[in-house]
XYZ file of C-alpha atoms in Angstrom:
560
model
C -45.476 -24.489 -33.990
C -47.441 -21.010 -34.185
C -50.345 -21.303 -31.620
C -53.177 -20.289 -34.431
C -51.842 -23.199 -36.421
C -52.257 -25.869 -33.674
C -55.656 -24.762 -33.297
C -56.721 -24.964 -36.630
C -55.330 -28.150 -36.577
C -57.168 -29.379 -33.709
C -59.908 -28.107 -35.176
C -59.837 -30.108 -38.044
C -59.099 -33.190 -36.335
C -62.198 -33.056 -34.196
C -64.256 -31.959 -37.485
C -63.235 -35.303 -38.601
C -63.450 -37.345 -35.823
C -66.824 -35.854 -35.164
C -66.960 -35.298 -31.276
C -64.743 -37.863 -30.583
C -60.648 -37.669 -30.231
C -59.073 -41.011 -30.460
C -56.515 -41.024 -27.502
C -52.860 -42.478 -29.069
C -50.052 -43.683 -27.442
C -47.193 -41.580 -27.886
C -44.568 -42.510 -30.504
C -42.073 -45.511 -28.999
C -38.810 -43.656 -28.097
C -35.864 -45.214 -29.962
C -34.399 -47.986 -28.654
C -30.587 -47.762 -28.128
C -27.912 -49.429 -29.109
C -26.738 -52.654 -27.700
C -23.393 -52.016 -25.558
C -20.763 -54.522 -24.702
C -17.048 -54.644 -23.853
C -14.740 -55.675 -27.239
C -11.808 -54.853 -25.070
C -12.092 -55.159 -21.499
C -10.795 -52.507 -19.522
C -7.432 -52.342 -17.198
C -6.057 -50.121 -14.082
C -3.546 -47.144 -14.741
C -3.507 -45.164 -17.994
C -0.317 -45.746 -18.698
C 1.910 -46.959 -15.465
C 5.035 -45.043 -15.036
C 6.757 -44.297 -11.321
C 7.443 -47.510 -9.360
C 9.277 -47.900 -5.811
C 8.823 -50.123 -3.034
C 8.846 -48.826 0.960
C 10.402 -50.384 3.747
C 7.512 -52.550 4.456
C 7.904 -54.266 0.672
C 4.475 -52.383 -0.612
C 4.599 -51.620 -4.099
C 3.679 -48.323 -5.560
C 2.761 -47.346 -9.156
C 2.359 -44.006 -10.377
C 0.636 -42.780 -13.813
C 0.808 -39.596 -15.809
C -2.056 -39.263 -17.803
C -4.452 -41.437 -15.193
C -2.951 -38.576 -12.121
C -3.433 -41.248 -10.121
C -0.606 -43.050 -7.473
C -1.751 -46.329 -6.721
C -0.509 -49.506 -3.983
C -0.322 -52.816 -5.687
C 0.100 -56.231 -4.092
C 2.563 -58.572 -6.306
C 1.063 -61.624 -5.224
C -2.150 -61.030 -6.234
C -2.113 -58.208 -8.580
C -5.217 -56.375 -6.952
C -4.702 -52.338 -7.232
C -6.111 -49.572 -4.959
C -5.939 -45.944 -4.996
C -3.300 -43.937 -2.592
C -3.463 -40.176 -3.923
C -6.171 -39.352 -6.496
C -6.151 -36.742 -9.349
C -4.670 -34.663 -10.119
C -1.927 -34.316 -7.301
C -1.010 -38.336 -8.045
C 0.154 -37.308 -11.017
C 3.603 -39.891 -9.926
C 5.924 -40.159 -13.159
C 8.476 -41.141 -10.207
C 9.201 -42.300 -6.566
C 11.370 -42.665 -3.807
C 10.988 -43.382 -0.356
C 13.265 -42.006 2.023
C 14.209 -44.259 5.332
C 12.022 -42.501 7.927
C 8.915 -43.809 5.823
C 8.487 -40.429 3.510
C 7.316 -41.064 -0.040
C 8.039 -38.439 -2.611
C 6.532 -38.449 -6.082
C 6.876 -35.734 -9.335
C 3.732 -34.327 -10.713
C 5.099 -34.245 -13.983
C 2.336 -32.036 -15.972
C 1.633 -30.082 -13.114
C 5.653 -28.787 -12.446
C 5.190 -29.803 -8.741
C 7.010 -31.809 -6.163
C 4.974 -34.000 -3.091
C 6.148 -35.712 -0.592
C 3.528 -37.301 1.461
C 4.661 -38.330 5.623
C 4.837 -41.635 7.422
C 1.527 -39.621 9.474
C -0.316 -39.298 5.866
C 0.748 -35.607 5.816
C 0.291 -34.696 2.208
C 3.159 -31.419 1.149
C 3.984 -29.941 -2.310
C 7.752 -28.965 -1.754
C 8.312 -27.103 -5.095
C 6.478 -25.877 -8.325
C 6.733 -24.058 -11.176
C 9.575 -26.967 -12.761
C 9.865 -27.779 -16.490
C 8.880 -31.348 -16.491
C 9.943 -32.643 -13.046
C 10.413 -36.223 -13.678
C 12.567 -38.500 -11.585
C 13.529 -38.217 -7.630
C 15.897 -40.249 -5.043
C 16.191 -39.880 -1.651
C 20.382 -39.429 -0.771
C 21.814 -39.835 2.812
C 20.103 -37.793 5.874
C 17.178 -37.669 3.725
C 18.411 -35.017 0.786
C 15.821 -35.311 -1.743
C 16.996 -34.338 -5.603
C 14.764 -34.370 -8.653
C 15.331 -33.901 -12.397
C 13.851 -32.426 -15.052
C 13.188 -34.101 -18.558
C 11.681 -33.366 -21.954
C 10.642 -29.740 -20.390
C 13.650 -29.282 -19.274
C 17.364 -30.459 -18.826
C 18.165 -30.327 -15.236
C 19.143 -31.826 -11.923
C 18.188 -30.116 -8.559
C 18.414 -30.651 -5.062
C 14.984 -29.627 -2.684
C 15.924 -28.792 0.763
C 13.060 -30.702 3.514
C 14.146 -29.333 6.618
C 11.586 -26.421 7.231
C 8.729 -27.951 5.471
C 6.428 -28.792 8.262
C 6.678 -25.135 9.315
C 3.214 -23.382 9.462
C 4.523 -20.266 7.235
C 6.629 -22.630 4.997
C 5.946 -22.385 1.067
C 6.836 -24.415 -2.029
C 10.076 -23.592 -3.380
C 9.277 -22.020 -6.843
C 12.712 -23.581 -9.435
C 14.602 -20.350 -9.095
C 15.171 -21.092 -5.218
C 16.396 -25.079 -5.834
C 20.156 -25.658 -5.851
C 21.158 -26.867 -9.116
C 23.442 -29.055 -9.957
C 23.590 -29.600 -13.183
C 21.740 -28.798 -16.459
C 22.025 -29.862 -20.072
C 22.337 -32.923 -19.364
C 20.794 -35.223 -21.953
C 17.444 -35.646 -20.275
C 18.500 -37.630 -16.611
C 15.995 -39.895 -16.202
C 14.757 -43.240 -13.423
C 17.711 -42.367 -11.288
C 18.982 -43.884 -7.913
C 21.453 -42.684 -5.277
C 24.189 -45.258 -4.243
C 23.886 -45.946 0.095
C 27.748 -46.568 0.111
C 29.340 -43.694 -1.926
C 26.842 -41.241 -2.075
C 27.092 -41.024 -6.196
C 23.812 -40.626 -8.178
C 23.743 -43.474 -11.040
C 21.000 -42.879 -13.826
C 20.694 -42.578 -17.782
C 20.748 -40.245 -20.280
C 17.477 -40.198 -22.236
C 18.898 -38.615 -25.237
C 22.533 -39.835 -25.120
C 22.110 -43.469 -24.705
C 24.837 -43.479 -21.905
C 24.100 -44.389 -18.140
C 26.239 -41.890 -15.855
C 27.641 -41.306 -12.284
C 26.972 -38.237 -11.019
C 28.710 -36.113 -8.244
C 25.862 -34.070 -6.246
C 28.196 -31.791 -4.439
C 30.067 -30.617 -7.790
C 28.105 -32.142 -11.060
C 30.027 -33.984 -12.535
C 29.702 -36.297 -14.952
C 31.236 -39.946 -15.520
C 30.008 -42.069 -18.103
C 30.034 -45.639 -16.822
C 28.231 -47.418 -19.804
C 26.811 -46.158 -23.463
C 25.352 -47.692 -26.449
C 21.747 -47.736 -25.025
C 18.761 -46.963 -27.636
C 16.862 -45.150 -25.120
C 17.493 -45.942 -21.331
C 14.873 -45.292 -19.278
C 15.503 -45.577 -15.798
C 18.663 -47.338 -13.789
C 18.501 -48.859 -10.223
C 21.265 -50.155 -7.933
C 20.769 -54.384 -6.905
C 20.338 -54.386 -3.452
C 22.276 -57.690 -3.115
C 24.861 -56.865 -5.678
C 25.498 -53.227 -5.306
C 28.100 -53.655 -8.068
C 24.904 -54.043 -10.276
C 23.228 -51.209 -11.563
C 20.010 -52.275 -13.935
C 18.960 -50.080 -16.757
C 15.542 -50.502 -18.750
C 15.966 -49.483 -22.298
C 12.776 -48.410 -23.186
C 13.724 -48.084 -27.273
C 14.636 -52.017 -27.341
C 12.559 -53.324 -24.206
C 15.949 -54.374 -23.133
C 16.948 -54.969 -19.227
C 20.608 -54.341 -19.037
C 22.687 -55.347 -15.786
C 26.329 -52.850 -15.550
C 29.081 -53.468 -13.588
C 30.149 -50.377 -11.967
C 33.861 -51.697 -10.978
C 34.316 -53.173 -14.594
C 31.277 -51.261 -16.177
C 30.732 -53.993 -18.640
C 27.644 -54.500 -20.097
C 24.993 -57.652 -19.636
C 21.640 -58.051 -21.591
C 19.379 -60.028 -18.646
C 15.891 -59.666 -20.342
C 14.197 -58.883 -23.626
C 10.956 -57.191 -23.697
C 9.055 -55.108 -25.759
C 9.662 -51.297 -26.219
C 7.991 -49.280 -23.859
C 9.563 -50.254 -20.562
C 9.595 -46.865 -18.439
C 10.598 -47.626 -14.600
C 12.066 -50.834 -12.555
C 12.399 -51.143 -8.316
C 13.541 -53.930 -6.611
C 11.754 -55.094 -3.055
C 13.844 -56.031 0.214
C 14.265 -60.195 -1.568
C 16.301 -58.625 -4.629
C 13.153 -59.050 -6.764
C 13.167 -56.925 -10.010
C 10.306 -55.366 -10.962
C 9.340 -53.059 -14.053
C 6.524 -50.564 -15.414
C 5.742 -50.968 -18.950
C 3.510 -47.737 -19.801
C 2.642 -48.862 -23.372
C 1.271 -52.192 -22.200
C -0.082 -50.397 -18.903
C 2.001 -53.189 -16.914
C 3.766 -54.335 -14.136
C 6.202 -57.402 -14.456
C 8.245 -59.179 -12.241
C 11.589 -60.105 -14.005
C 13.613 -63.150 -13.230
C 17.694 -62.115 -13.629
C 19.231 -65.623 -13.817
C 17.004 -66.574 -16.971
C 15.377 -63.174 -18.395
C 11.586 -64.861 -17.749
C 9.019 -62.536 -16.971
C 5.536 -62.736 -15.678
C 2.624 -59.961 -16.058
C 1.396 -58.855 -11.784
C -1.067 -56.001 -13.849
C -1.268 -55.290 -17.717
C -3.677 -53.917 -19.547
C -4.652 -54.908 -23.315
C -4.856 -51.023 -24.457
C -2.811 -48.331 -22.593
C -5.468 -45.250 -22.623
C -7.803 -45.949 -25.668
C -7.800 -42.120 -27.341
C -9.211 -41.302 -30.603
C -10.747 -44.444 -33.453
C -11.105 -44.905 -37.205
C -12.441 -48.441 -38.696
C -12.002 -49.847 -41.715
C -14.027 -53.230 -43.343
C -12.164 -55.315 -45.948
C -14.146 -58.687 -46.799
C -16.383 -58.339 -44.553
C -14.008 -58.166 -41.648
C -13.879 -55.016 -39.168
C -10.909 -53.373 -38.143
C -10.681 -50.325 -35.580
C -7.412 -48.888 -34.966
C -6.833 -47.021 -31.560
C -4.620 -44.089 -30.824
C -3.349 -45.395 -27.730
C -1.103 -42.780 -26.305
C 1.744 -45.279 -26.085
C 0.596 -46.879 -29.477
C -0.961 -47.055 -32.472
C -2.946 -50.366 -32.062
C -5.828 -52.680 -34.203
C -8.302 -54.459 -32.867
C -10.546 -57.192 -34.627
C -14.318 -56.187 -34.727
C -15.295 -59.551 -33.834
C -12.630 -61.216 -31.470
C -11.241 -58.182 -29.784
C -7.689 -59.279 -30.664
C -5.497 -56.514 -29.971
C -2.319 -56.188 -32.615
C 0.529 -53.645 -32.119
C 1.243 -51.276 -35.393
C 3.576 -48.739 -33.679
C 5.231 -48.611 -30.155
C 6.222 -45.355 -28.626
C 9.916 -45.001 -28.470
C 10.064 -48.728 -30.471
C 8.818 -46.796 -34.028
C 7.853 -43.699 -33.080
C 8.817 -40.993 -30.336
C 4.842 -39.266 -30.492
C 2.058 -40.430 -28.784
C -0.656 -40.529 -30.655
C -4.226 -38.756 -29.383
C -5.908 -37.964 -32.751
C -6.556 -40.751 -35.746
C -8.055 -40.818 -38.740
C -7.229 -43.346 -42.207
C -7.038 -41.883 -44.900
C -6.836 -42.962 -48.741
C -3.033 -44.059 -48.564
C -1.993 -43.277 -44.750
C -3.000 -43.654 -41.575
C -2.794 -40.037 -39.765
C -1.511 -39.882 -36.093
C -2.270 -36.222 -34.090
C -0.048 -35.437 -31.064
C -1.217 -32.345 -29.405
C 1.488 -33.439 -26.238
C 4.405 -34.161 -28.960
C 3.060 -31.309 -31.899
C 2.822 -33.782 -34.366
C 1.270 -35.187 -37.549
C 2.232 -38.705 -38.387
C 1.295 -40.859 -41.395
C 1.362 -44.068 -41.579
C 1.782 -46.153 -44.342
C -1.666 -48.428 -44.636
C -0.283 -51.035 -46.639
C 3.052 -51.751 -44.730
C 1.875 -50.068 -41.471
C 5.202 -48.259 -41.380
C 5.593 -44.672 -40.536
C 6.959 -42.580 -43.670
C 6.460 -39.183 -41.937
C 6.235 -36.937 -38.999
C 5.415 -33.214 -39.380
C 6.369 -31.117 -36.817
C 5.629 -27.018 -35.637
C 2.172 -27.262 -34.969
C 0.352 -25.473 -32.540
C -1.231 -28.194 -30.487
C -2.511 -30.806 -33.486
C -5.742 -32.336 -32.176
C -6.930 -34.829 -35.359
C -6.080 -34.358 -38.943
C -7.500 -35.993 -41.926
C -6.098 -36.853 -45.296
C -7.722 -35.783 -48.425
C -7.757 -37.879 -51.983
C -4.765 -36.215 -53.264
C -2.643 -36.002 -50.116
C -3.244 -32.993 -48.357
C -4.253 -32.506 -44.746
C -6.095 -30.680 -42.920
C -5.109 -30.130 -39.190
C -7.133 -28.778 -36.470
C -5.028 -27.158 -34.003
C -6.171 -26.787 -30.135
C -3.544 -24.106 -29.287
C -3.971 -21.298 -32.614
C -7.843 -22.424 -32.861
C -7.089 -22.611 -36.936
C -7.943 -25.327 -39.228
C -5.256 -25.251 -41.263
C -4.233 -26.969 -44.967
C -1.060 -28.628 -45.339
C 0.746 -29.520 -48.564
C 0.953 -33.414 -49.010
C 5.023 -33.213 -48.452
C 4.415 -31.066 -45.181
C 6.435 -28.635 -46.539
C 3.229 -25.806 -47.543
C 0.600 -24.399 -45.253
C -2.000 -22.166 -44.648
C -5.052 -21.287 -42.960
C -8.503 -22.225 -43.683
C -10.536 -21.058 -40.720
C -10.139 -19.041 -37.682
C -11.313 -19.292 -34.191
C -12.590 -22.505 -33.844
C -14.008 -22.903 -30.179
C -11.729 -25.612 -28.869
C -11.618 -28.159 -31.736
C -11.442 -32.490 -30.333
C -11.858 -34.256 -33.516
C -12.970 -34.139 -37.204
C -15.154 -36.041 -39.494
C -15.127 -36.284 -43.000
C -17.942 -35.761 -44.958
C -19.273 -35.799 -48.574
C -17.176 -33.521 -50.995
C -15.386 -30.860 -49.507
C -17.291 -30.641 -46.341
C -15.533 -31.432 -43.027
C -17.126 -31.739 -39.122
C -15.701 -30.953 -36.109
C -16.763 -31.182 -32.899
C -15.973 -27.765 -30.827
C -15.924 -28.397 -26.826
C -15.848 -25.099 -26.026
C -18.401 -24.209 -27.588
C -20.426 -27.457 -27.004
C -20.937 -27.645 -30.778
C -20.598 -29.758 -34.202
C -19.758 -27.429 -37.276
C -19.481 -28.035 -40.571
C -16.604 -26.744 -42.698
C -16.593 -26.082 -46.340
C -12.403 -26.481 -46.656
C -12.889 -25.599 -50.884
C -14.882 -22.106 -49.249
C -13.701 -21.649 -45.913
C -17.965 -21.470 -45.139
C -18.830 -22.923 -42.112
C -22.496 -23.764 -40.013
C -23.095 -24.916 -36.957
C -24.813 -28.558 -37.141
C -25.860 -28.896 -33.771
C -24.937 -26.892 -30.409
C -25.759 -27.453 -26.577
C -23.870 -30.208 -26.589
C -22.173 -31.065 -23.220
C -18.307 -31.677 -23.799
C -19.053 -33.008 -27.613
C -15.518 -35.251 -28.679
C -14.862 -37.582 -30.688
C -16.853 -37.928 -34.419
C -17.410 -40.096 -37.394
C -20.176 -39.858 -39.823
C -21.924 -43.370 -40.968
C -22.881 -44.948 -44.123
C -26.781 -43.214 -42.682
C -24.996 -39.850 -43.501
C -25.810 -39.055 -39.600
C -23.011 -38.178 -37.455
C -22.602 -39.908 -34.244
C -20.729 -38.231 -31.410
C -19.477 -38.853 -27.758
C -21.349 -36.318 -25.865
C -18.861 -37.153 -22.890
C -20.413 -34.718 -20.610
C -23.505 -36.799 -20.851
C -21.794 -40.197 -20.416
C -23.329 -40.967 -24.015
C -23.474 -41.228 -28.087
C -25.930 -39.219 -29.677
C -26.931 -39.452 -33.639
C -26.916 -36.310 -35.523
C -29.150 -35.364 -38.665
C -26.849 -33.284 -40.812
C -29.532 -31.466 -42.092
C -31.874 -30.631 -39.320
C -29.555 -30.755 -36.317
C -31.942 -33.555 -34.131
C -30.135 -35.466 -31.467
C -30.753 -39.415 -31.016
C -29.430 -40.805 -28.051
C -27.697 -44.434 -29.282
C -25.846 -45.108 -25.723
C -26.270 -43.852 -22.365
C -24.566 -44.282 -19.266
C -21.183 -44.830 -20.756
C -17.627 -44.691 -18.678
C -16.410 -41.517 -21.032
C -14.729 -38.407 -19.927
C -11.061 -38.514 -17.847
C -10.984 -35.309 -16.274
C -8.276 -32.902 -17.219
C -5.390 -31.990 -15.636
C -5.120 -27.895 -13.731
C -4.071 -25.959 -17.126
C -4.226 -28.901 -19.787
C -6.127 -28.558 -22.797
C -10.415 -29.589 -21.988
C -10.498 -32.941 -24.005
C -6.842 -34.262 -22.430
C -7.776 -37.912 -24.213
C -10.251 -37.586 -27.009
C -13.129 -40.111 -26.656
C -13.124 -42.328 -29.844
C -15.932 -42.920 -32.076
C -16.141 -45.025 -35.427
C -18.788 -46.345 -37.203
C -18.371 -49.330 -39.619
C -20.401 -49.978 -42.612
C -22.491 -52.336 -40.792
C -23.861 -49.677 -38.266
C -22.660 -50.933 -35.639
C -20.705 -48.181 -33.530
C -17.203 -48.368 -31.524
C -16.461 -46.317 -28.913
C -13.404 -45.977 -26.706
C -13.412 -45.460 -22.829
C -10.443 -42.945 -21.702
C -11.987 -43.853 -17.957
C -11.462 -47.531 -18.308
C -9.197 -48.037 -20.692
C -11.541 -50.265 -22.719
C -13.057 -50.379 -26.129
C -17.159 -50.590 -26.282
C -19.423 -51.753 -29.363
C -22.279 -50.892 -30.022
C -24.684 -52.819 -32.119
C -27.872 -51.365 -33.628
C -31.208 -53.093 -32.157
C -33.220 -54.993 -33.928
C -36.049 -53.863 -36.162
């Protein structure tokens, strides 16, 4: 307000008021939103490595949560051992002397932490380091997987030496490569022999680590995860399959083939402590189990009811709210009212993409993958999946217009781009967009998107190409939805909260504060590694997901 104006104003005011100002309160500030827990929350985001050390201590090691955490299996309480992002444990292995080693799979880096708490990093600059044994005299060899196809040995001797540096992959000996993705592997103690699946081949293998080579010992898997030797039958080798949830026991003399346990898809790791105990990881179900091999029984020491809760959409049919979660590992529902959590797809059991980005659509629901580069729809009716597009540039949400066609905003090319309902046409609508999270549809042919880079919402015209800026300094702005208000509510996850935008004047309304929002990025990974949820039902009342603990909050407008 111009400074003549306000005077004039005031002016006036006292020229009615006569000599007298009536004092006022100031205006009420809005209340917000009521918060509770629909889905309570759970340790891990997704729970991948798993070994035991000499002194029976379990550890647990996740990806995405770059955390490598100590559990005890009698009472299922979880702490902390290395914190992100250096826990970043998809695997391992203790060697005798007491030396843990773990694989930082994102990062491309090798640890191995000493019995004296002496924290190393042994090698970098891998392709996807992924699983890790300890052989005889302590040899330590590690594979790569997904980023790579590979099977190295890292040489410990001189590593406590003051001038000593991580070996960069170019200075590893090799042993093989082009494998088939060698996964959860483990080193025999009696004949020295590496035994450990094929990812993409569906076999389980024996490896020689002097010369490479190859034996097949059992095939016919769907997608075998990770194999361990029985340490009171070492004829026994145990395979997860992580495409069936089936636990497999081999003999290697007659290399026949048992099925010991039937679980659900998404089984990752397995160790067995000093009694002969099997244990396994399940990442999609963000649990630990403890498996009984006489009668295939199995009974939950951690699990979570979501994975790592990414981004939301919810839909009301008779009255009844639905939100459906990208959950990395999943593609879940969960009832607006009860909370009850309801599997649509399982990584690896329908789909091979985990799912960050979500959005429903007139006919599909649309899965974004910015880790696997895909756009997924799902059928809404039958909750199949009818298509995966692949060779984007880092897909970050997508949404589904009324007669098909999508519209993709991609993290890594900063384009919005248009894509022909079969998948098959494409092209560009805008240009460098400023680190795109998530989208919103709005009325006609306008589109939002929240920009984290630029700390921004912006509003697309995709008939035009003409874009605005809605609202800017925003801290770390994420997931959007726009409600039946026409406002649009976003997860400001740099301020823990959910603020209310007006479309047309850009004003902020705080709804929630003080919200557990915001896992912190990996060294390198893209800003907004899980995309905070948010979804807003016809009702009003506002769902938000919680990347930090793996829960699922609504939000319920106060009373008038």
């Amino acid at each position: 307000m111009k400074v003549g104006r306000f005077v004039t104003s005031l002016a006036l005011v006292l020229a009615v008021a006569g000599s007298t100002v009536a004092q006022q309160a100031p205006p009420a500030a809005p209340k917000e939103y009521n918060q509770e827990f629909l889905v309570p929350g759970s340790w891990f985001h997704g729970v991948h490595g798993l070994a035991f050390n000499k002194d029976d201590q379990l550890f647990a090691g996740s990806v995405v949560g770059q955390t490598l955490y100590r559990v005890q299996v009698d009472t299922g309480e979880v702490d902390r051992v290395i914190d992100p992002p250096t826990g970043m444990a998809d695997d391992i292995a203790f060697a005798d002397d007491g030396t843990m080693a773990w694989t930082a799979f994102l990062l491309g880096k090798i640890y191995i932490r000493r019995p004296n708490g002496k924290t190393i990093e042994v090698a970098n600059g891998m392709g996807g380091p992924n699983s890790l044994a300890f052989g005889k005299d302590g040899r330590l060899f590690v594979s790569e997987v997904f980023l790579g196809d590979a099977l190295y040995e890292v040489d410990l001797k001189n590593v406590e030496k003051p001038d000593f540096k991580p070996f960069p992959r170019s200075e590893l000996r090799r042993i093989a490569e082009k494998m088939g993705g060698l996964n959860g592997f483990e080193i025999h103690k009696d004949d020295g022999f590496l035994y450990g699946p094929l990812w993409f081949k569906g076999q389980v293998v024996k490896i020689n680590l002097e010369t490479g080579a190859i034996d097949v010992i059992a095939e016919g898997f769907k997608i075998p995860a990770a194999a361990n030797i029985d340490p009171q039958n070492r004829d026994n080798v145990y395979v997860v399959d992580t495409g069936t949830g089936g636990i497999w026991s081999v003999s290697l003399s007659s290399r026949t083939k048992k099925l010991v346990a039937s679980m659900k898809p998404g089984l990752d790791n397995l160790a067995f402590d000093s009694r002969g105990r099997l244990f396994v990881t399940s990442m999609t179900d963000n649990g630990i189990y403890l498996v009984d091999k006489q009668t295939g029984a199995h009974k939950a020491i951690v699990e979570g009811r979501l994975a790592i809760p990414a981004d939301l959409a919810v839909t009301t049919e008779g009255g009844k709210e639905t939100v459906h979660v990208a959950d990395v590992f999943s593609y879940r529902t969960v009832d607006g009212q009860s909370g009850a959590v309801a599997d649509v797809l399982r990584v690896h059991g329908e789909t091979h993409a985990y799912p960050l980005g979500l959005s429903i659509g007139p006919r599909h629901a649309i899965l974004t993958s910015w880790f696997s580069n895909t756009v997924e729809k799902v059928d809404r009716k039958t909750g199949k999946l009818v298509a995966t597009l692949g060779d984007f540039a880092a897909p970050v949400d997508a949404l589904e217009a009324a007669d098909g066609t999508l519209y993709v905003a991609e993290l890594a090319s900063a384009n919005l781009v248009k894509v022909s309902p079969d998948g098959k046409t494409r092209s560009t609508v805008v240009k460098e967009l400023r680190g795109p999270v998530a989208m919103a549809q709005g009325p006609g042919s306008l589109i939002y998107v929240t920009e984290i880079a630029a700390g921004a919402v912006t509003e697309i015209d995709v008939a035009t190409g003409e874009r605005r800026v809605v609202a800017d300094g925003l801290a770390g702005p994420e997931g959007i939805d726009m409600g039946a208000d026409g406002r649009l509510y976003v997860a400001e996850v740099g301020q823990k909260r959910v603020v209310a935008i007006d479309r047309a004047t850009g004003a902020k309304t705080v709804i929630a504060s003080n919200l557990d929002l915001g896992l912190p990025p990996y060294p390198g990974g893209p800003p907004a590694l899980v995309p905070t949820g948010v979804a807003v039902a016809r009702s009003g009342t506002v769902y938000v997901s919680s990347d930090i603990r793996n829960a699922l909050y609504k939000l319920t407008p106060p009373a008038p």
